[in-house]
PDB file of C-alpha atoms in Angstrom:
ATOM      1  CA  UNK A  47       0.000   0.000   0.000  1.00 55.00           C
ATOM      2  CA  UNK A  48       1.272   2.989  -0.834  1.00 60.00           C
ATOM      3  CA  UNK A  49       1.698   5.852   1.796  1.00 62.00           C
ATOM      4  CA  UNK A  50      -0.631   8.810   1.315  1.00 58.00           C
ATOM      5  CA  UNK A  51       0.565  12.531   2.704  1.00 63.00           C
ATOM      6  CA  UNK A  52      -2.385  14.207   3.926  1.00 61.00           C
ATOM      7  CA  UNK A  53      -2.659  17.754   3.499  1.00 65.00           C
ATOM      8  CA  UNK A  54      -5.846  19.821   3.937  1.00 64.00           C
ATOM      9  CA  UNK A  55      -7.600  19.074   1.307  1.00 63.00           C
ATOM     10  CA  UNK A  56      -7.059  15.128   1.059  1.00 64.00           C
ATOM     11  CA  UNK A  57      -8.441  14.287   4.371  1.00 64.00           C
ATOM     12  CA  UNK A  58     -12.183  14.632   2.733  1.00 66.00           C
ATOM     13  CA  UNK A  59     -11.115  12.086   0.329  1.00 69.00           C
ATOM     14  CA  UNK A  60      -9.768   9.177   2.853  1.00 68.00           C
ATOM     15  CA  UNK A  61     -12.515   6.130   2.964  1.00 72.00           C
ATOM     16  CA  UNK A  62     -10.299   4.211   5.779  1.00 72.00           C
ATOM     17  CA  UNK A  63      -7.809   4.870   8.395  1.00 66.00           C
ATOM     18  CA  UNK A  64      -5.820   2.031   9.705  1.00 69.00           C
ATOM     19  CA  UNK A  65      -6.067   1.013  13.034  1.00 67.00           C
ATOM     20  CA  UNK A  66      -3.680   2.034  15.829  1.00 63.00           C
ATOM     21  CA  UNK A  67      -3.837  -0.932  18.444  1.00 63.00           C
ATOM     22  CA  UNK A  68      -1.065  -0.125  20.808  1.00 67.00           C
ATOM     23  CA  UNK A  69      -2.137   3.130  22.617  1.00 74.00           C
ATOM     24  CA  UNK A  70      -3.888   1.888  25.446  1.00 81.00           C
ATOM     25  CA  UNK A  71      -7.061   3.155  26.558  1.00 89.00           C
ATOM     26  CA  UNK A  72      -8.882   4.322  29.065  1.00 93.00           C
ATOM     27  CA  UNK A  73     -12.707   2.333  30.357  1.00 95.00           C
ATOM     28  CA  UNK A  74     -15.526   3.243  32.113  1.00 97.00           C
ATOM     29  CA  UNK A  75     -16.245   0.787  34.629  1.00 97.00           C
ATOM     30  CA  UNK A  76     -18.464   2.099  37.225  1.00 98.00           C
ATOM     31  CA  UNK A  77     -19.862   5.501  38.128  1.00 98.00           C
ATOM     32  CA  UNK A  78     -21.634   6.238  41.363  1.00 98.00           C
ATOM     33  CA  UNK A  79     -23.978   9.546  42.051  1.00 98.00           C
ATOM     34  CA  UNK A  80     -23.834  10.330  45.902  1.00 98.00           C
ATOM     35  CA  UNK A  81     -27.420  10.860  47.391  1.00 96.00           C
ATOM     36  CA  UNK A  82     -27.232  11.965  51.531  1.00 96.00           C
ATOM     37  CA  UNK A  83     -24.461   8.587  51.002  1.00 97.00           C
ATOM     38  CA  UNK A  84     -23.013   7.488  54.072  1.00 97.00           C
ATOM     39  CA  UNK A  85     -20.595   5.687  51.931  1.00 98.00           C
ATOM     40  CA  UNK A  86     -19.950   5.026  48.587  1.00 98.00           C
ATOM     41  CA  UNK A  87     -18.508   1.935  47.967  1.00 98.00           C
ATOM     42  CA  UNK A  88     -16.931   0.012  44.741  1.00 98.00           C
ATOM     43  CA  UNK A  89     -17.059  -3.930  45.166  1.00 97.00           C
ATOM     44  CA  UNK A  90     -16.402  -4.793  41.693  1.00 96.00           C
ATOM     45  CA  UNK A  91     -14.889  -4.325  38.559  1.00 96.00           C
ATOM     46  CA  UNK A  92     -11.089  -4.073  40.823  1.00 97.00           C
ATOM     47  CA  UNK A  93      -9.076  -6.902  39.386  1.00 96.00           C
ATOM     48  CA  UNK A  94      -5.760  -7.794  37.631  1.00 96.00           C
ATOM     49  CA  UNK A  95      -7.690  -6.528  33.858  1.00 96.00           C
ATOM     50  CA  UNK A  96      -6.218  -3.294  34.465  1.00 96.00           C
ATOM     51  CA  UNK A  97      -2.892  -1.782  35.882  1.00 95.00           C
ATOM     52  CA  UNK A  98      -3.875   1.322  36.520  1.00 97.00           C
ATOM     53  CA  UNK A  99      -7.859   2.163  38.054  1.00 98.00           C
ATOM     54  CA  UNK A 100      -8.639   5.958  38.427  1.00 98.00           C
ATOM     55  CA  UNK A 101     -11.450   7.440  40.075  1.00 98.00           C
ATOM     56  CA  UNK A 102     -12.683  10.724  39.395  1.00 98.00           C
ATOM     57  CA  UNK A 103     -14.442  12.900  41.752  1.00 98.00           C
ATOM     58  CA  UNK A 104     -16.917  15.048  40.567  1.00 98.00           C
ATOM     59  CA  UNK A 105     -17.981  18.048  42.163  1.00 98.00           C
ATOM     60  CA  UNK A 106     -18.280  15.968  45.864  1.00 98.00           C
ATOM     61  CA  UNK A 107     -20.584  17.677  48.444  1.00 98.00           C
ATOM     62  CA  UNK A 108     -20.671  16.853  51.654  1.00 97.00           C
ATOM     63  CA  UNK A 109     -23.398  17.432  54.410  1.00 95.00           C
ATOM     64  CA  UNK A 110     -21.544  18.934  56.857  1.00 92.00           C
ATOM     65  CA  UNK A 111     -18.237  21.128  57.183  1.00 86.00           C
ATOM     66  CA  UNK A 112     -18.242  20.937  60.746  1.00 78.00           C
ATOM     67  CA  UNK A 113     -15.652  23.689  60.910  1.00 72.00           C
ATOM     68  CA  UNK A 114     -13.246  22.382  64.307  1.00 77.00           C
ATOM     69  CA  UNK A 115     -13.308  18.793  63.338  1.00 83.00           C
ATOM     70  CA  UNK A 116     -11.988  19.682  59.359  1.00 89.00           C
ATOM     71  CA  UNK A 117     -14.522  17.101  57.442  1.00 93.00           C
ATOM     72  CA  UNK A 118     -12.471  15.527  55.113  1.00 95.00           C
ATOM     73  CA  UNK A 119     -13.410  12.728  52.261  1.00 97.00           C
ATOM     74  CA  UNK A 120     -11.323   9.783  53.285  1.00 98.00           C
ATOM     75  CA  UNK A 121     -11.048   6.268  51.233  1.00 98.00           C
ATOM     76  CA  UNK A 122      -9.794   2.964  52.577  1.00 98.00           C
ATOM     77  CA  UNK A 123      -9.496  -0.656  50.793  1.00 98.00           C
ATOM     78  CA  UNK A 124      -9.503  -4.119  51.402  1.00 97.00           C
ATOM     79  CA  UNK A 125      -9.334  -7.198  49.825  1.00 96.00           C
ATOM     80  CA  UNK A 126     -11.175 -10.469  48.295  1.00 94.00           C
ATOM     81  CA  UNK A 127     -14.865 -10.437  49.837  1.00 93.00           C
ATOM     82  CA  UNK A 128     -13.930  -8.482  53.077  1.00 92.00           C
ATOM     83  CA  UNK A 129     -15.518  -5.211  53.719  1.00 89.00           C
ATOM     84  CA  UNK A 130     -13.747  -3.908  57.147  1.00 94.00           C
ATOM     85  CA  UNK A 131     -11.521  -1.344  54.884  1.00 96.00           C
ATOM     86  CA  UNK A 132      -8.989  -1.419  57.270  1.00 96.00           C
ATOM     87  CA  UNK A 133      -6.058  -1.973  55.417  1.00 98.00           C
ATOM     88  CA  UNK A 134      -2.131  -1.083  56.529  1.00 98.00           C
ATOM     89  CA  UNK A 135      -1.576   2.775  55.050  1.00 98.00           C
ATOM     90  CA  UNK A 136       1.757   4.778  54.731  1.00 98.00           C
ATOM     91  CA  UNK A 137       0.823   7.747  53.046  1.00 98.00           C
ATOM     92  CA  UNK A 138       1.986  12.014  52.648  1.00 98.00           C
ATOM     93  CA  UNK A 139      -0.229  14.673  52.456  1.00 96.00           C
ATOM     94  CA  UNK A 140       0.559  18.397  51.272  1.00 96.00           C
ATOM     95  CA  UNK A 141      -1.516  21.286  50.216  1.00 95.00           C
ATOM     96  CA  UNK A 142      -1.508  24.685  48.998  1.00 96.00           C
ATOM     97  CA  UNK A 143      -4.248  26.859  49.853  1.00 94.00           C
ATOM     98  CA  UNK A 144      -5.265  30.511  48.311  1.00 95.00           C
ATOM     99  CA  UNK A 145      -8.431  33.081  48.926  1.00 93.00           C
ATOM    100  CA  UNK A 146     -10.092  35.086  46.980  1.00 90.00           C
ATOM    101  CA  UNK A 147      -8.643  38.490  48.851  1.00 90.00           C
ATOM    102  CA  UNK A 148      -4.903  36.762  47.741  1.00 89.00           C
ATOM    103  CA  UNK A 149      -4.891  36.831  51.699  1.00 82.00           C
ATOM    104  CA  UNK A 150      -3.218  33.825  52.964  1.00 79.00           C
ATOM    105  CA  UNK A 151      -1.509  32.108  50.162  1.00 90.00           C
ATOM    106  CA  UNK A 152       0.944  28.904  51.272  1.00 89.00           C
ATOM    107  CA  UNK A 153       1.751  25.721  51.091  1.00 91.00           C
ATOM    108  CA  UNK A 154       2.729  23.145  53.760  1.00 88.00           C
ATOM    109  CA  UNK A 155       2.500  19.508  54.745  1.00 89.00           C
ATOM    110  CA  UNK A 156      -0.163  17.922  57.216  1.00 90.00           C
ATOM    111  CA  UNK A 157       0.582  15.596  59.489  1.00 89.00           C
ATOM    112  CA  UNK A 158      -3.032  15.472  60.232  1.00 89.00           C
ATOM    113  CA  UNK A 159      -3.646  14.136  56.889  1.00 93.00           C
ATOM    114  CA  UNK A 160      -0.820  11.142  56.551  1.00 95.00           C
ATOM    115  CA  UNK A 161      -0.651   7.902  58.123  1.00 97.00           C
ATOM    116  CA  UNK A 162       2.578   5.467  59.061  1.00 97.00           C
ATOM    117  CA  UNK A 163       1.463   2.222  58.928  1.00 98.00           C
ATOM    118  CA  UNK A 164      -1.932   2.804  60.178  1.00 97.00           C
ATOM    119  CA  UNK A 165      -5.277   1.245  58.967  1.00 97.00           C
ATOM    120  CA  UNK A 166      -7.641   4.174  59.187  1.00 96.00           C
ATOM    121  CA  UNK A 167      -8.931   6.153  56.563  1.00 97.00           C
ATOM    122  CA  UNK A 168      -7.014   7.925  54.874  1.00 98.00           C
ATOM    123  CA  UNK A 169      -7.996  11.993  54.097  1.00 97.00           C
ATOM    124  CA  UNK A 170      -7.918  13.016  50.593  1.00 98.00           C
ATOM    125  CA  UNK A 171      -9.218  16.666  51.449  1.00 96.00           C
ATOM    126  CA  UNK A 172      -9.275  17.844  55.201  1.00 92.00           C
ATOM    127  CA  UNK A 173     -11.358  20.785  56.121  1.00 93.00           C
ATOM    128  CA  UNK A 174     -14.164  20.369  52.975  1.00 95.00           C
ATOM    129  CA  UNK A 175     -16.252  23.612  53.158  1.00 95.00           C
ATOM    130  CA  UNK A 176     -20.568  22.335  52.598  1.00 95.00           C
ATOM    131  CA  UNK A 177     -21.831  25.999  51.381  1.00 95.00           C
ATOM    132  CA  UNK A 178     -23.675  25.330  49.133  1.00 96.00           C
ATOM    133  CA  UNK A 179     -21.857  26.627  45.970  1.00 96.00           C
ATOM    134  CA  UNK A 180     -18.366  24.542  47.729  1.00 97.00           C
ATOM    135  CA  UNK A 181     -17.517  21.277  46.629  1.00 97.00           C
ATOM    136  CA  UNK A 182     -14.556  19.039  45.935  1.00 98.00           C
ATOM    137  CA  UNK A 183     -12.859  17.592  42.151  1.00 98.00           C
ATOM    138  CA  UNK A 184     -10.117  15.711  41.548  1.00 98.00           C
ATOM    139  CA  UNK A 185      -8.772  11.958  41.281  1.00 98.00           C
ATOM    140  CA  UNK A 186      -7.285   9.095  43.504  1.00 98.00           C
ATOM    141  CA  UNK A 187      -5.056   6.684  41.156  1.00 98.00           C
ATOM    142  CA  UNK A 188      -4.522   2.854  42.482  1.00 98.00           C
ATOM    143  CA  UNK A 189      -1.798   1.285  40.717  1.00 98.00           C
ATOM    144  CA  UNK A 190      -1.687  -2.316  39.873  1.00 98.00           C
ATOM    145  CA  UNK A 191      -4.137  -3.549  42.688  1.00 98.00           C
ATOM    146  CA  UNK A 192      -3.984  -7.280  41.913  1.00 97.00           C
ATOM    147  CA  UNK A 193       0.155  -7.168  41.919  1.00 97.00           C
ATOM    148  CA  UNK A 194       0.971 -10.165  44.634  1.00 96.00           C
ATOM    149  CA  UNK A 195       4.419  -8.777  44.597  1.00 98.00           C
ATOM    150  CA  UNK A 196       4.659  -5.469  45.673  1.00 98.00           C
ATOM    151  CA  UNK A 197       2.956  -3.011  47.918  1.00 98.00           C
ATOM    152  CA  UNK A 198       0.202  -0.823  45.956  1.00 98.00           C
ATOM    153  CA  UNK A 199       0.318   2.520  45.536  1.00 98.00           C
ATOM    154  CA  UNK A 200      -1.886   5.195  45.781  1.00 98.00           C
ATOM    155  CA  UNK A 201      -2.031   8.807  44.658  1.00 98.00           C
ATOM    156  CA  UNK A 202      -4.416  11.470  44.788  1.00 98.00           C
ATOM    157  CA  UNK A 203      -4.551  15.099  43.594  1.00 98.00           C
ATOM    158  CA  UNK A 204      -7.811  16.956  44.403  1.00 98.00           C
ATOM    159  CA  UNK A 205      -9.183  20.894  44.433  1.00 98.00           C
ATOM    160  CA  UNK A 206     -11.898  21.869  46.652  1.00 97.00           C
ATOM    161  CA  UNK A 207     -13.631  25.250  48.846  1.00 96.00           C
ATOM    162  CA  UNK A 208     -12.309  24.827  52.033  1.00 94.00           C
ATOM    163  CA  UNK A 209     -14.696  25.564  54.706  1.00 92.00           C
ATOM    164  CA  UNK A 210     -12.685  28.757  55.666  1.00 89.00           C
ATOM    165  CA  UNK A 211     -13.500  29.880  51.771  1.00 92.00           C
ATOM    166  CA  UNK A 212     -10.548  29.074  50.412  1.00 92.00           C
ATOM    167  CA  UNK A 213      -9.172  26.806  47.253  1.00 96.00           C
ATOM    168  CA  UNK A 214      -7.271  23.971  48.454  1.00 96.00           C
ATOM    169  CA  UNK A 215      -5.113  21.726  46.270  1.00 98.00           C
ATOM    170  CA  UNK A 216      -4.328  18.720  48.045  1.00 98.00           C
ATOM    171  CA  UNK A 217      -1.656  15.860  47.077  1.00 98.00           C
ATOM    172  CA  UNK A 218      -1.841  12.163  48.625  1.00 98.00           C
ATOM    173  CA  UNK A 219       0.284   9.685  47.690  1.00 98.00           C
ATOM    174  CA  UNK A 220       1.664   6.774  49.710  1.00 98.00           C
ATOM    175  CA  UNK A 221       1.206   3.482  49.672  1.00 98.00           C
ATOM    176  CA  UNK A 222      -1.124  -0.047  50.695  1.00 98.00           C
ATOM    177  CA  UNK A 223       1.159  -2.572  52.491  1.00 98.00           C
ATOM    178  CA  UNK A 224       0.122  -5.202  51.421  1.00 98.00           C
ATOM    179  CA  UNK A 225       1.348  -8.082  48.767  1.00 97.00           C
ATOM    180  CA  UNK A 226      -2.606  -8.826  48.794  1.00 97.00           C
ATOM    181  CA  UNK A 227      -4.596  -8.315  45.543  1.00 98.00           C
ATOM    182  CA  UNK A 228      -6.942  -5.164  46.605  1.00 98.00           C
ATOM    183  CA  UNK A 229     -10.602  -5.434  45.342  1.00 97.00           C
ATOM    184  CA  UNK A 230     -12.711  -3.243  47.113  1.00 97.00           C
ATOM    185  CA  UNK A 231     -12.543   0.794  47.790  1.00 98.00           C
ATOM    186  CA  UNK A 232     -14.752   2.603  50.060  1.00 98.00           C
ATOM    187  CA  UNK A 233     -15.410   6.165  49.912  1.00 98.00           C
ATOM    188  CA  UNK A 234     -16.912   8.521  52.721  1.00 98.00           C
ATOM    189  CA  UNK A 235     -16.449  12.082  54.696  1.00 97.00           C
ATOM    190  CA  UNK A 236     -14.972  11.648  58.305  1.00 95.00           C
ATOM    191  CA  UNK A 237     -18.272  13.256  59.785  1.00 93.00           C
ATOM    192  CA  UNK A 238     -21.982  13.337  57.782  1.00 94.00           C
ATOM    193  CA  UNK A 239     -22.675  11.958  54.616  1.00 96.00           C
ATOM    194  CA  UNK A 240     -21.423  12.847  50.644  1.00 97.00           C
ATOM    195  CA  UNK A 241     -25.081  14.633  49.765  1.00 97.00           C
ATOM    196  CA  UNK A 242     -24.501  14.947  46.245  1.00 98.00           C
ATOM    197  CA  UNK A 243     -21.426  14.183  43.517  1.00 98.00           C
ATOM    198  CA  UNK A 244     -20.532  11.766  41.443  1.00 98.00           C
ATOM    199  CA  UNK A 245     -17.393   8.926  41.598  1.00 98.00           C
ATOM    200  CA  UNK A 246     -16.291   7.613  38.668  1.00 98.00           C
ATOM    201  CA  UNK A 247     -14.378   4.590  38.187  1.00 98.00           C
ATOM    202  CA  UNK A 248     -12.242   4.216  35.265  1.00 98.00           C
ATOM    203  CA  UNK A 249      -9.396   1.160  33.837  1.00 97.00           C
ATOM    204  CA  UNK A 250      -5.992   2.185  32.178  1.00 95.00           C
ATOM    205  CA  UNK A 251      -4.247  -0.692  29.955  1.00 87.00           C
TER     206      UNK A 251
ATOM    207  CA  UNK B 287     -32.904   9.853  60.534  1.00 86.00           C
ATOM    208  CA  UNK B 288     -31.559   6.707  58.889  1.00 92.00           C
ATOM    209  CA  UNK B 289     -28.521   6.424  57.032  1.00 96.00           C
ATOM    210  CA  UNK B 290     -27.607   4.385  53.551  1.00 97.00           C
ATOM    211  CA  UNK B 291     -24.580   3.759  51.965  1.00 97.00           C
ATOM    212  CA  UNK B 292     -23.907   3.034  48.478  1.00 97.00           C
ATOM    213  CA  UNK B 293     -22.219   0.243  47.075  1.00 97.00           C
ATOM    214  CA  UNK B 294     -22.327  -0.875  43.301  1.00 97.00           C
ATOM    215  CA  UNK B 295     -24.907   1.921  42.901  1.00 96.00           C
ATOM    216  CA  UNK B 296     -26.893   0.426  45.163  1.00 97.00           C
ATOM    217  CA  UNK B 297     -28.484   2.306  48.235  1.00 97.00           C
ATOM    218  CA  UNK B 298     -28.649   0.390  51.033  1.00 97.00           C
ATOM    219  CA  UNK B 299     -29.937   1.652  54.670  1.00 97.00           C
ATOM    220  CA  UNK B 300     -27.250   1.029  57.394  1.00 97.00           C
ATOM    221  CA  UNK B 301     -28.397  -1.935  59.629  1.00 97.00           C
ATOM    222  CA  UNK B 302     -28.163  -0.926  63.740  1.00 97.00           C
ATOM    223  CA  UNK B 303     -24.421  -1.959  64.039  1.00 96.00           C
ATOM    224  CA  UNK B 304     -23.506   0.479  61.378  1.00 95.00           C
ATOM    225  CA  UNK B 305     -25.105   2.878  62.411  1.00 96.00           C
ATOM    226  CA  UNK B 306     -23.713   2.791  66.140  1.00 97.00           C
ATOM    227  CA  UNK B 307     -20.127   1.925  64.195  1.00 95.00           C
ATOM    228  CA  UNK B 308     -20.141   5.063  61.996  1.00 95.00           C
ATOM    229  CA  UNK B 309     -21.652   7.210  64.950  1.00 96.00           C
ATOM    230  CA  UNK B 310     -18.443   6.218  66.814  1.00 96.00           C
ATOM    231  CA  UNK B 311     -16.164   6.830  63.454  1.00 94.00           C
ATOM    232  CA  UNK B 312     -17.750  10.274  63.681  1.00 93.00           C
ATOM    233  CA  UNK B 313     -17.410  10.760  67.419  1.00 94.00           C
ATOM    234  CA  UNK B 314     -13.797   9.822  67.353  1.00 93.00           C
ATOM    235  CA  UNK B 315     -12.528  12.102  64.235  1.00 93.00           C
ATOM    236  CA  UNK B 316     -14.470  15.025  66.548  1.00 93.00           C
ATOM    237  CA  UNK B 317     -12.701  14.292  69.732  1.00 93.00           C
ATOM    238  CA  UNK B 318      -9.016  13.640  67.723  1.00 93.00           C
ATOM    239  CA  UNK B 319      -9.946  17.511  66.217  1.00 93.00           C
ATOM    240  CA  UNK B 320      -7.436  19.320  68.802  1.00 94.00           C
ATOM    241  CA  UNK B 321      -5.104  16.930  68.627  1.00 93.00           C
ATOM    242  CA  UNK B 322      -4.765  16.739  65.304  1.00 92.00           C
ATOM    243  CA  UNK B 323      -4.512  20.517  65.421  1.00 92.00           C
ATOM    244  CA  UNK B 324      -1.574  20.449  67.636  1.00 94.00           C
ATOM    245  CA  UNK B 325       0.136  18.092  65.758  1.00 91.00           C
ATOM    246  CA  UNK B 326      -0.141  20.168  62.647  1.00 89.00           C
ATOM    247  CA  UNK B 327       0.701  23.454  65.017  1.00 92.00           C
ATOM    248  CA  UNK B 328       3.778  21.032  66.231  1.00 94.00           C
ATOM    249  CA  UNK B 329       4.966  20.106  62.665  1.00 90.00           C
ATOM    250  CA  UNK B 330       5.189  23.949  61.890  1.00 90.00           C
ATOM    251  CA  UNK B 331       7.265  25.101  64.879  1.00 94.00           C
ATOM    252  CA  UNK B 332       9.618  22.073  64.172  1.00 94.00           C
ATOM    253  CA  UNK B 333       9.849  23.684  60.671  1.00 91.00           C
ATOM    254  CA  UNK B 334       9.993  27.578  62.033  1.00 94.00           C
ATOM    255  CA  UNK B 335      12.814  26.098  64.784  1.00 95.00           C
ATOM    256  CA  UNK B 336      14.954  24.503  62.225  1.00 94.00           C
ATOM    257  CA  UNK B 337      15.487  27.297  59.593  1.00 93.00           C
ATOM    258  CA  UNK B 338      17.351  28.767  62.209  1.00 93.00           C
ATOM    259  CA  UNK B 339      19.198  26.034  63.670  1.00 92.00           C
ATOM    260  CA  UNK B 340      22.417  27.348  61.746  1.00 91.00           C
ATOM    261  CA  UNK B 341      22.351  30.311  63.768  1.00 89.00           C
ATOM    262  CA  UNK B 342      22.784  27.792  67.058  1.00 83.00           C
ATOM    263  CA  UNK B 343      25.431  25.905  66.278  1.00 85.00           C
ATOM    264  CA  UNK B 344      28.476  25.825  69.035  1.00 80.00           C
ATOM    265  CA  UNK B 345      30.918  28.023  66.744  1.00 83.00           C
ATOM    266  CA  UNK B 346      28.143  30.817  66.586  1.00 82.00           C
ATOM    267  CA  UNK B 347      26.777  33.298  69.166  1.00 87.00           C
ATOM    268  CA  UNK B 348      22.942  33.603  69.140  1.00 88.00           C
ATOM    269  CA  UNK B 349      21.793  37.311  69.480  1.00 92.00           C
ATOM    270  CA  UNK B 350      19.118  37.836  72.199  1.00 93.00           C
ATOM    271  CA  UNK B 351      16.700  38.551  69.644  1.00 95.00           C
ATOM    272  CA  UNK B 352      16.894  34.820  68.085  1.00 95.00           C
ATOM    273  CA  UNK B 353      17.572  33.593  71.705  1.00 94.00           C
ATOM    274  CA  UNK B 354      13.399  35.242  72.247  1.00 96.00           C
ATOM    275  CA  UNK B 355      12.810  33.735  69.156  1.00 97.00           C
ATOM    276  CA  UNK B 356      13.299  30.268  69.789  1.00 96.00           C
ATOM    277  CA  UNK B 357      12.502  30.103  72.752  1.00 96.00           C
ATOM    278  CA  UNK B 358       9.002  31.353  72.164  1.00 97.00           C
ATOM    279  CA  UNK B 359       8.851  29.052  69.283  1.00 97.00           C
ATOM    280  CA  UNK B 360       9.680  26.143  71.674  1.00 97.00           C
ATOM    281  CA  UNK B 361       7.023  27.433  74.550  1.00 97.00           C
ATOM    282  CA  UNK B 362       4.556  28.063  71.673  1.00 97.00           C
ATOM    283  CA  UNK B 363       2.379  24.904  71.958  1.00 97.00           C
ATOM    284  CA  UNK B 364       1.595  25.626  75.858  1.00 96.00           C
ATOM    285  CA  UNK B 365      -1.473  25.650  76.467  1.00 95.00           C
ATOM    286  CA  UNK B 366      -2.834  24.834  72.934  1.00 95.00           C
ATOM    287  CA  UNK B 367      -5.514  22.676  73.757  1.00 93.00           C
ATOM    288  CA  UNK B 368      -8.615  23.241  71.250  1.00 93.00           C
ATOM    289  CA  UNK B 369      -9.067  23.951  67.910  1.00 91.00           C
ATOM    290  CA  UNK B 370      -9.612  27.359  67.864  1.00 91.00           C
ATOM    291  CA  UNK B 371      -6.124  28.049  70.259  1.00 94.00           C
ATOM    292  CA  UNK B 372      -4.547  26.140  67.831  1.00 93.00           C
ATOM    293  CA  UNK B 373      -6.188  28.431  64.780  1.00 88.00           C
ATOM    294  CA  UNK B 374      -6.035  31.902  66.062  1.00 91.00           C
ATOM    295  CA  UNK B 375      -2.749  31.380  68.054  1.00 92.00           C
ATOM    296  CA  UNK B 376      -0.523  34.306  66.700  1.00 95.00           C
ATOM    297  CA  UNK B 377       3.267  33.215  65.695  1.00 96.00           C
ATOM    298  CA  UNK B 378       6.279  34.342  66.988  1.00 96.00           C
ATOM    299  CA  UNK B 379       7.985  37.149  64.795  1.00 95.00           C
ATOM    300  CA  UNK B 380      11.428  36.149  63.250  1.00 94.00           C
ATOM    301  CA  UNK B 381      14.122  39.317  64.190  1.00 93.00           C
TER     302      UNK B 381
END
């Protein structure tokens, strides 16, 4: 077959393009809309077809911003059929923050928000403002969940209104000890429910 | 006011024991609140503290202004004990 140069006034006349198999892509597996949810959680579609599963956040609400406790979205994970999310965390958490008066820019690290080894929760987004116009965006990626090898790794970049009215940009990355194939992710605020949003779960080959 | 979780898409209403479990999640994040505040408030005087360590070492002669300094910065979680300490406390001033 001969090769064909395409300018801008030849691509009208192409009947076929080849196929281009080795890109990857990207599939929707799940998506969840948040309804006064005390949790939201994902029980399938986690396996070893993927090596890469993102979940996107959309516009999460939660009930409450219950200003002195910092509500915060949190996830957890476990693995085969069990459902006490209480799985062995080492994780890092930073933010920056801004206003809209360009009053208190900065950026810092939270020990409040990591974890060493523990099996809580772990925050994606502390301090989650509930006006209503405030809500949360963003993604958590888990890499290579069914790997029986290593640990599994986690990391999550969300924006949100924080409670005090300002942007927050929070990074969370760390890590799942475990050599156990993860299968299940649970989703929820550290006090009230998610009201409204959306979490979707997509596979990267 | 009953509570339901979601999984697969699903709604499902928490039975009893989840309910009393995630009243107790909930009760527990709320009383960890100062402490997690102080730990935060910690972490930054650690950070304030060692940007001027240089200026301590044995071969160097702190001013009494930095001497204030630290010192201040190492009293400055006294007394710290709620959220709101923790949040309006106002910081030390570098010299």
């Amino acid at each position: 077959m001969s090769i064909v140069k395409l300018n801008n006034r030849s691509v009208k006349d192409v009947t076929a393009f080849g196929s281009i198999t080795s890109l990857g892509s990207l599939t929707h597996i799940a998506t969840q809309t948040a309804s006064s949810s005390a949790s939201i959680s994902f029980t399938s579609g986690i396996d070893s077809t993927y090596k890469e599963y993102i979940f996107y956040f959309v516009n999460i609400h939660p009930q409450t911003d219950s200003s002195s406790a910092e509500t915060a979205l949190v996830f957890q994970v476990d693995t085969g059929t069990n459902t006490n999310y209480n799985q062995t965390i080492t994780s890092t958490y930073f933010r920056s923050q801004h206003d809209e008066s360009a009053s208190s820019p900065a950026l810092g690290y939270r020990t409040s928000g990591d974890q060493a080894q523990g099996t809580g929760f772990q925050n994606l987004a502390e301090g989650q403002g509930a006006d209503n116009d405030q809500s949360l965006s963003g993604t958590l990626h888990l890499f290579d969940p069914s790997n029986t090898t290593f640990v599994k790794h986690f990391l999550s970049n969300v924006t949100y209104s924080h409670h005090g009215d300002y942007t927050m940009n929070a990074y969370v990355g760390g890590y799942v000890n475990t050599t156990t194939a993860l299968t299940r992710v649970q989703f929820k605020m550290t006090n009230g429910n998610i009201d409204s949003g959306q979490i979707l779960l997509f596979g990267l080959n | 006011m009953p509570r339901y979780k979601l999984v697969n898409g699903e709604r499902i209403q928490l039975t009893a024991e989840e309910e009393a479990a995630r009243d107790a999640e909930e009760q527990a994040w709320a009383d960890g609140a100062a402490a997690r505040a102080l730990a935060d408030l910690r972490a930054k005087r650690n950070r304030l503290l060692a940007e001027t360590d240089y200026l301590a070492l044995s071969d160097n002669t702190l001013s009494d202004d930095m001497k204030t300094y630290r010192q201040e910065l190492r009293d400055f979680p006294d007394g710290k004990d709620t959220v709101e300490k923790c949040k309006n406390a106002t910081w030390p001033t570098k010299p």
